[in-house]
Amino acid sequence: MKNIAILTSGGDAPGMNAAVAAVIKTAFANNIQPWIVQDGYKGLITNQISKADIKFADSIVSRGGTVIGSARLPEFKEEKVREVAVKNLKKLKIEALVVIGGDGSYQGAEKLSKMGINCIGLPGTIDNDIVSSDLTIGFDTALNTVVNSIDAIRDTADSHNRCMVVEIMGNACGDLTLFGATATGAEVIATKESPLTKEEIISQVNELKKRNHRSVIVAVSEKQFNAEELAKEIMQKTGYDSRHTVLGHIQRGGKPTAMERYWATRFGIYAVEQLIAGKSALYIGLDGNTLVGRDIESTLNAAPKDRTQEYDAIRKINKGV
Ligand code: F6P
């Protein structure tokens, strides 16, 4: 193998750059020319594919976002569109591709593998919703942003004897909310996997009011409630002066944490090693402390992680029941 390309796809995530850098450096270390595809699958179609150099790799490790750009390209599901991608890659004699992104990106990678381009997927999303990996690139940094934000919100909540509703991103996955709430002692947690009704939330906040809690944090994952309306109703029905904050895209940016860079680098090295070993259509995941390669198809059909015990345990100690 002489040429490997790399792209980032879907929502940007801190640590993607460290993974890109690791792929570039591992390729050079094995006498392979690395190529960068700009703006995800879109760059394969528009032929924005250029040679990477080692200085570029060294300059991006600490940066947030993805410096090679990302885009969502629903049209990539169409075979005709993918054929253009394969043609452009083959023209440059690129026979392998590392795709960093969420599970939407893997479907494209799996299909490209069947069309003669060996693809390896790396889990890159703040949501931690790739079920066959314990950790996704971006999760640790986003989690730290969530924790710092809730800590800051707690200062005001304590100062003013308030209840604060905090809405946390994660698409359909509650991990950022669960882990963030656990790390900050948020009293009430509601996610898609472990939902609460509005009435249950209000009843829990009322219980906390009876116990003279100085402040209450209600951590809710996105798409569950209208956070502003929920805060208003809590105010009307519990007596707590209440406010809401939607953390939103602030969770996606920022410098990657040390652990993020560490694992992203390990993921990147491992991806190139797998390609050199002749593997294809693999999705790399973290299993405990071990990197593993699983076939993309089984990854896409795996059952979601069951965190019931974690929810029960944290609710019990934070007296949000
Ligand atoms: O997948 C990452 C994520 O930030 C989700 O948490 C969120 O639901 C979605 O992307 C937002 O997407 P966009 O940036 O396209 O609005």
Coordinates of C-alpha atoms and ligand atoms in Angstrom, one line a residue:
M1 CA 0.0 0.0 0.0
K2 CA 1.4 3.4 -1.1
N3 CA -1.3 5.9 -0.4
I4 CA -3.8 6.4 2.4
A5 CA -6.4 9.2 2.6
I6 CA -8.1 10.5 5.7
L7 CA -11.4 12.5 6.3
T8 CA -13.5 13.7 9.1
S9 CA -17.3 13.4 8.8
G10 CA -20.4 14.5 10.7
G11 CA -20.3 16.8 13.6
D12 CA -16.8 18.1 14.5
A13 CA -15.4 16.7 17.8
P14 CA -12.3 17.8 19.8
G15 CA -9.5 15.3 19.3
M16 CA -10.3 14.7 15.7
N17 CA -7.2 16.6 14.8
A18 CA -5.0 14.5 17.0
A19 CA -6.4 11.4 15.2
V20 CA -5.7 13.0 11.8
A21 CA -2.1 13.8 12.9
A22 CA -1.5 10.3 14.1
V23 CA -2.7 8.8 10.8
I24 CA -0.4 11.1 8.9
K25 CA 2.6 10.4 11.1
T26 CA 2.0 6.6 11.2
A27 CA 1.7 6.6 7.4
F28 CA 5.0 8.4 7.0
A29 CA 6.7 6.1 9.5
N30 CA 5.7 3.2 7.2
N31 CA 6.7 4.9 3.9
I32 CA 3.1 5.5 2.9
Q33 CA 1.9 8.9 1.5
P34 CA -1.0 10.3 3.5
W35 CA -3.6 12.4 1.8
I36 CA -6.1 14.8 3.3
V37 CA -9.7 15.0 2.1
Q38 CA -11.3 18.4 2.8
D39 CA -14.8 18.6 4.2
G40 CA -15.6 14.9 4.6
Y41 CA -17.2 12.8 1.9
K42 CA -18.0 16.0 0.1
G43 CA -14.3 16.5 -0.7
L44 CA -14.2 13.0 -2.3
I45 CA -16.8 14.2 -4.8
T46 CA -15.4 17.7 -5.4
N47 CA -11.9 16.2 -5.6
Q48 CA -10.5 18.3 -2.7
I49 CA -7.8 15.7 -1.9
S50 CA -4.3 16.9 -1.2
K51 CA -1.0 15.5 0.0
A52 CA -0.4 15.8 3.8
D53 CA 2.9 16.8 5.2
I54 CA 4.4 16.1 8.6
K55 CA 4.7 19.8 9.7
F56 CA 0.9 20.1 9.2
A57 CA 0.4 17.0 11.4
D58 CA 2.6 18.5 14.2
S59 CA 0.7 21.8 14.1
I60 CA -2.8 20.5 14.7
V61 CA -2.7 18.1 17.7
S62 CA -3.8 20.7 20.3
R63 CA -6.5 22.4 18.2
G64 CA -10.3 22.0 18.6
G65 CA -12.8 21.2 15.9
T66 CA -11.5 19.5 12.7
V67 CA -9.0 21.6 10.7
I68 CA -9.6 19.4 7.6
G69 CA -13.3 20.3 7.7
S70 CA -16.4 18.2 7.9
A71 CA -19.8 18.1 6.2
R72 CA -22.9 16.0 6.3
L73 CA -23.6 14.5 2.8
P74 CA -26.8 12.5 2.7
E75 CA -26.3 12.0 -1.1
F76 CA -23.4 9.7 -0.3
K77 CA -26.0 7.0 0.2
E78 CA -26.4 7.0 -3.6
E79 CA -24.2 4.6 -5.5
K80 CA -23.6 7.0 -8.4
V81 CA -22.3 9.6 -6.0
R82 CA -20.0 7.0 -4.4
E83 CA -18.7 6.0 -7.8
V84 CA -17.4 9.5 -8.3
A85 CA -15.6 9.2 -5.0
V86 CA -14.0 5.9 -5.9
K87 CA -12.9 7.3 -9.3
N88 CA -11.3 10.3 -7.7
L89 CA -9.4 8.2 -5.2
K90 CA -8.3 5.6 -7.7
K91 CA -7.0 8.4 -10.0
L92 CA -4.6 9.3 -7.2
K93 CA -3.8 5.6 -6.6
I94 CA -5.3 5.9 -3.1
E95 CA -6.4 2.5 -2.1
A96 CA -7.3 3.0 1.6
L97 CA -9.3 5.6 3.6
V98 CA -9.6 6.4 7.3
V99 CA -13.0 7.9 8.2
I100 CA -13.4 9.7 11.5
G101 CA -17.0 10.3 12.5
G102 CA -20.2 9.0 13.9
D103 CA -22.2 6.0 12.9
G104 CA -23.7 7.8 9.9
S105 CA -20.2 8.0 8.5
Y106 CA -19.6 4.3 8.8
Q107 CA -22.4 3.3 6.5
G108 CA -20.5 5.3 3.8
A109 CA -17.2 3.6 4.8
E110 CA -18.7 0.2 4.6
K111 CA -20.1 0.8 1.2
L112 CA -16.8 2.2 -0.1
S113 CA -15.0 -0.8 1.2
K114 CA -17.3 -3.0 -1.0
M115 CA -16.4 -0.8 -3.9
G116 CA -12.6 -1.5 -3.6
I117 CA -11.4 1.2 -1.2
N118 CA -10.3 -0.3 2.1
C119 CA -11.9 1.8 4.8
I120 CA -11.3 1.9 8.6
G121 CA -13.7 3.9 10.8
L122 CA -12.7 5.7 14.0
P123 CA -15.4 6.8 16.4
G124 CA -15.5 10.6 16.4
T125 CA -18.4 12.3 18.0
I126 CA -19.0 14.2 21.3
D127 CA -22.1 12.0 21.9
N128 CA -20.4 8.8 22.9
D129 CA -23.2 7.0 21.1
I130 CA -21.1 4.4 19.2
V131 CA -22.2 1.3 21.0
S132 CA -19.2 -0.8 20.2
S133 CA -16.7 1.6 21.7
D134 CA -16.5 2.5 25.4
L135 CA -15.3 6.0 24.3
T136 CA -15.6 8.2 21.3
I137 CA -13.1 10.9 20.3
G138 CA -14.6 14.2 21.5
F139 CA -16.6 12.8 24.5
D140 CA -14.0 13.6 27.2
T141 CA -13.5 17.2 26.1
A142 CA -17.2 17.8 25.7
L143 CA -17.8 16.3 29.1
N144 CA -15.3 18.6 30.7
T145 CA -17.0 21.5 29.1
V146 CA -20.3 20.3 30.5
V147 CA -18.8 19.9 33.9
N148 CA -17.1 23.3 33.9
S149 CA -20.4 24.9 32.7
I150 CA -22.6 23.3 35.4
D151 CA -20.0 24.2 38.1
A152 CA -20.3 27.8 37.0
I153 CA -24.1 27.6 36.9
R154 CA -24.0 26.1 40.4
D155 CA -22.2 29.2 41.7
T156 CA -25.1 31.4 40.7
A157 CA -27.7 28.8 41.8
D158 CA -26.1 28.7 45.3
S159 CA -25.7 32.5 45.4
H160 CA -29.4 33.1 44.6
N161 CA -31.1 30.0 46.1
R162 CA -32.2 28.9 42.6
C163 CA -33.1 25.9 40.5
M164 CA -31.3 25.8 37.2
V165 CA -32.4 23.7 34.3
V166 CA -29.4 22.8 32.1
E167 CA -29.9 21.3 28.7
I168 CA -27.1 19.1 27.4
M169 CA -26.4 17.9 23.9
G170 CA -25.9 14.3 22.9
N171 CA -28.3 13.7 20.1
A172 CA -30.3 10.6 21.2
C173 CA -27.6 9.5 23.7
G174 CA -27.7 10.6 27.4
D175 CA -24.1 9.9 28.2
L176 CA -23.0 13.5 28.3
T177 CA -25.9 14.3 30.6
L178 CA -25.4 11.3 32.9
F179 CA -21.6 11.6 33.2
G180 CA -21.9 15.4 33.5
A181 CA -24.6 15.2 36.2
T182 CA -22.6 12.6 38.0
A183 CA -19.5 14.7 38.0
T184 CA -21.3 17.8 39.3
G185 CA -23.8 16.3 41.7
A186 CA -26.8 17.5 39.7
E187 CA -29.8 16.6 41.7
V188 CA -32.3 15.7 38.9
I189 CA -31.3 13.8 35.7
A190 CA -33.6 13.1 32.7
T191 CA -32.5 11.6 29.5
K192 CA -34.0 9.6 26.6
E193 CA -32.7 6.3 28.1
S194 CA -33.9 7.1 31.6
P195 CA -36.7 9.6 31.1
L196 CA -38.7 11.6 33.7
T197 CA -42.0 13.3 33.1
K198 CA -42.3 17.0 33.8
E199 CA -44.5 16.1 36.8
E200 CA -41.8 13.7 38.1
I201 CA -39.1 16.4 37.8
I202 CA -41.3 19.0 39.6
S203 CA -42.1 16.5 42.4
Q204 CA -38.3 15.8 42.8
V205 CA -37.5 19.5 42.9
N206 CA -40.3 19.9 45.5
E207 CA -38.8 17.2 47.7
L208 CA -35.5 19.0 47.5
K209 CA -37.2 22.3 48.5
K210 CA -38.7 20.6 51.5
R211 CA -35.2 19.5 52.5
N212 CA -34.0 23.1 52.1
H213 CA -31.6 22.5 49.3
R214 CA -29.9 25.8 48.6
S215 CA -29.7 25.1 44.9
V216 CA -30.9 22.5 42.5
I217 CA -29.5 21.5 39.1
V218 CA -31.9 19.7 36.7
A219 CA -29.8 18.2 34.0
V220 CA -31.8 17.2 30.9
S221 CA -30.5 15.9 27.6
E222 CA -31.5 17.7 24.4
K223 CA -34.8 16.9 22.7
Q224 CA -36.5 16.0 25.9
F225 CA -38.1 19.3 27.0
N226 CA -38.3 22.9 26.2
A227 CA -35.8 24.0 28.9
E228 CA -37.2 27.5 29.2
E229 CA -40.8 26.3 29.7
L230 CA -39.6 23.7 32.1
A231 CA -37.8 26.2 34.2
K232 CA -40.9 28.5 34.2
E233 CA -43.1 25.6 35.4
I234 CA -40.6 24.6 38.1
M235 CA -40.7 28.2 39.3
Q236 CA -44.5 28.3 39.4
K237 CA -44.9 24.9 41.1
T238 CA -42.0 24.7 43.5
G239 CA -41.3 28.2 44.7
Y240 CA -37.6 28.1 43.5
D241 CA -36.6 31.1 41.5
S242 CA -35.6 29.2 38.3
R243 CA -33.6 29.8 35.1
H244 CA -32.5 27.7 32.2
T245 CA -29.3 27.3 30.1
V246 CA -29.0 25.5 26.8
L247 CA -25.3 24.5 26.5
G248 CA -25.6 23.8 22.8
H249 CA -22.6 24.0 20.5
I250 CA -20.3 25.3 23.2
Q251 CA -19.9 21.6 24.0
R252 CA -18.5 20.8 20.6
G253 CA -15.5 23.3 20.5
G254 CA -12.4 23.9 22.6
K255 CA -9.0 22.4 23.0
P256 CA -9.0 18.6 23.4
T257 CA -8.1 17.3 26.8
A258 CA -5.0 15.3 27.4
M259 CA -7.0 12.0 27.5
E260 CA -8.7 12.9 24.3
R261 CA -5.4 13.5 22.5
Y262 CA -4.0 10.3 24.0
W263 CA -6.8 8.0 22.8
A264 CA -7.3 9.9 19.5
T265 CA -3.6 9.3 18.8
R266 CA -3.8 5.6 19.7
F267 CA -6.9 5.3 17.5
G268 CA -5.1 6.9 14.6
I269 CA -2.0 4.7 14.9
Y270 CA -4.1 1.6 15.2
A271 CA -6.2 2.5 12.1
V272 CA -3.1 2.6 9.9
E273 CA -1.7 -0.6 11.4
Q274 CA -5.0 -2.3 10.5
L275 CA -4.8 -1.1 6.9
I276 CA -1.2 -2.2 6.6
A277 CA -2.4 -5.6 7.8
G278 CA -4.8 -5.7 4.9
K279 CA -8.0 -5.2 6.9
S280 CA -11.0 -3.4 5.6
A281 CA -14.5 -2.4 6.6
L282 CA -13.5 -2.3 10.3
Y283 CA -14.6 0.0 12.9
I284 CA -12.1 0.7 15.7
G285 CA -13.4 0.8 19.2
L286 CA -12.1 0.9 22.8
D287 CA -13.0 -2.1 24.9
G288 CA -11.8 -1.5 28.4
N289 CA -8.2 -0.3 27.8
T290 CA -7.8 -2.3 24.6
L291 CA -8.3 -1.1 21.0
V292 CA -10.3 -3.6 18.9
G293 CA -11.4 -3.7 15.3
R294 CA -14.9 -4.9 14.6
D295 CA -16.7 -5.3 11.3
I296 CA -18.7 -2.2 10.6
E297 CA -22.0 -4.1 9.9
S298 CA -22.1 -5.7 13.3
T299 CA -21.2 -2.4 14.9
L300 CA -24.2 -0.7 13.3
N301 CA -26.5 -3.3 14.7
A302 CA -25.1 -3.6 18.2
A303 CA -27.5 -3.0 21.2
P304 CA -27.1 0.2 23.1
K305 CA -25.2 0.2 26.4
D306 CA -27.4 -0.4 29.5
R307 CA -26.7 2.2 32.1
T308 CA -29.7 1.6 34.3
Q309 CA -27.6 0.8 37.4
E310 CA -25.6 4.0 36.9
Y311 CA -28.8 6.1 36.8
D312 CA -30.2 4.4 39.9
A313 CA -27.0 4.8 41.9
I314 CA -26.5 8.5 41.1
R315 CA -30.2 9.3 41.7
K316 CA -30.0 7.6 45.0
I317 CA -27.1 9.5 46.4
N318 CA -28.2 12.9 45.0
K319 CA -31.6 12.4 46.6
G320 CA -33.4 13.2 43.4
V321 CA -35.9 10.4 43.9
Ligands
F6P1 O1 -23.5 14.7 17.0 C1 -23.0 15.8 17.6 C2 -24.1 16.8 17.9 O2 -23.5 18.0 18.5 C3 -25.3 16.3 18.7 O3 -25.0 16.3 20.1 C4 -26.4 17.3 18.3 O4 -27.6 16.7 18.4 C5 -26.0 17.6 16.8 O5 -24.7 17.2 16.6 C6 -26.2 19.0 16.4 O6 -25.9 19.0 15.0 P1 -25.7 20.4 14.2 O7 -24.4 21.0 14.6 O8 -25.7 19.9 12.8 O9 -26.8 21.3 14.6

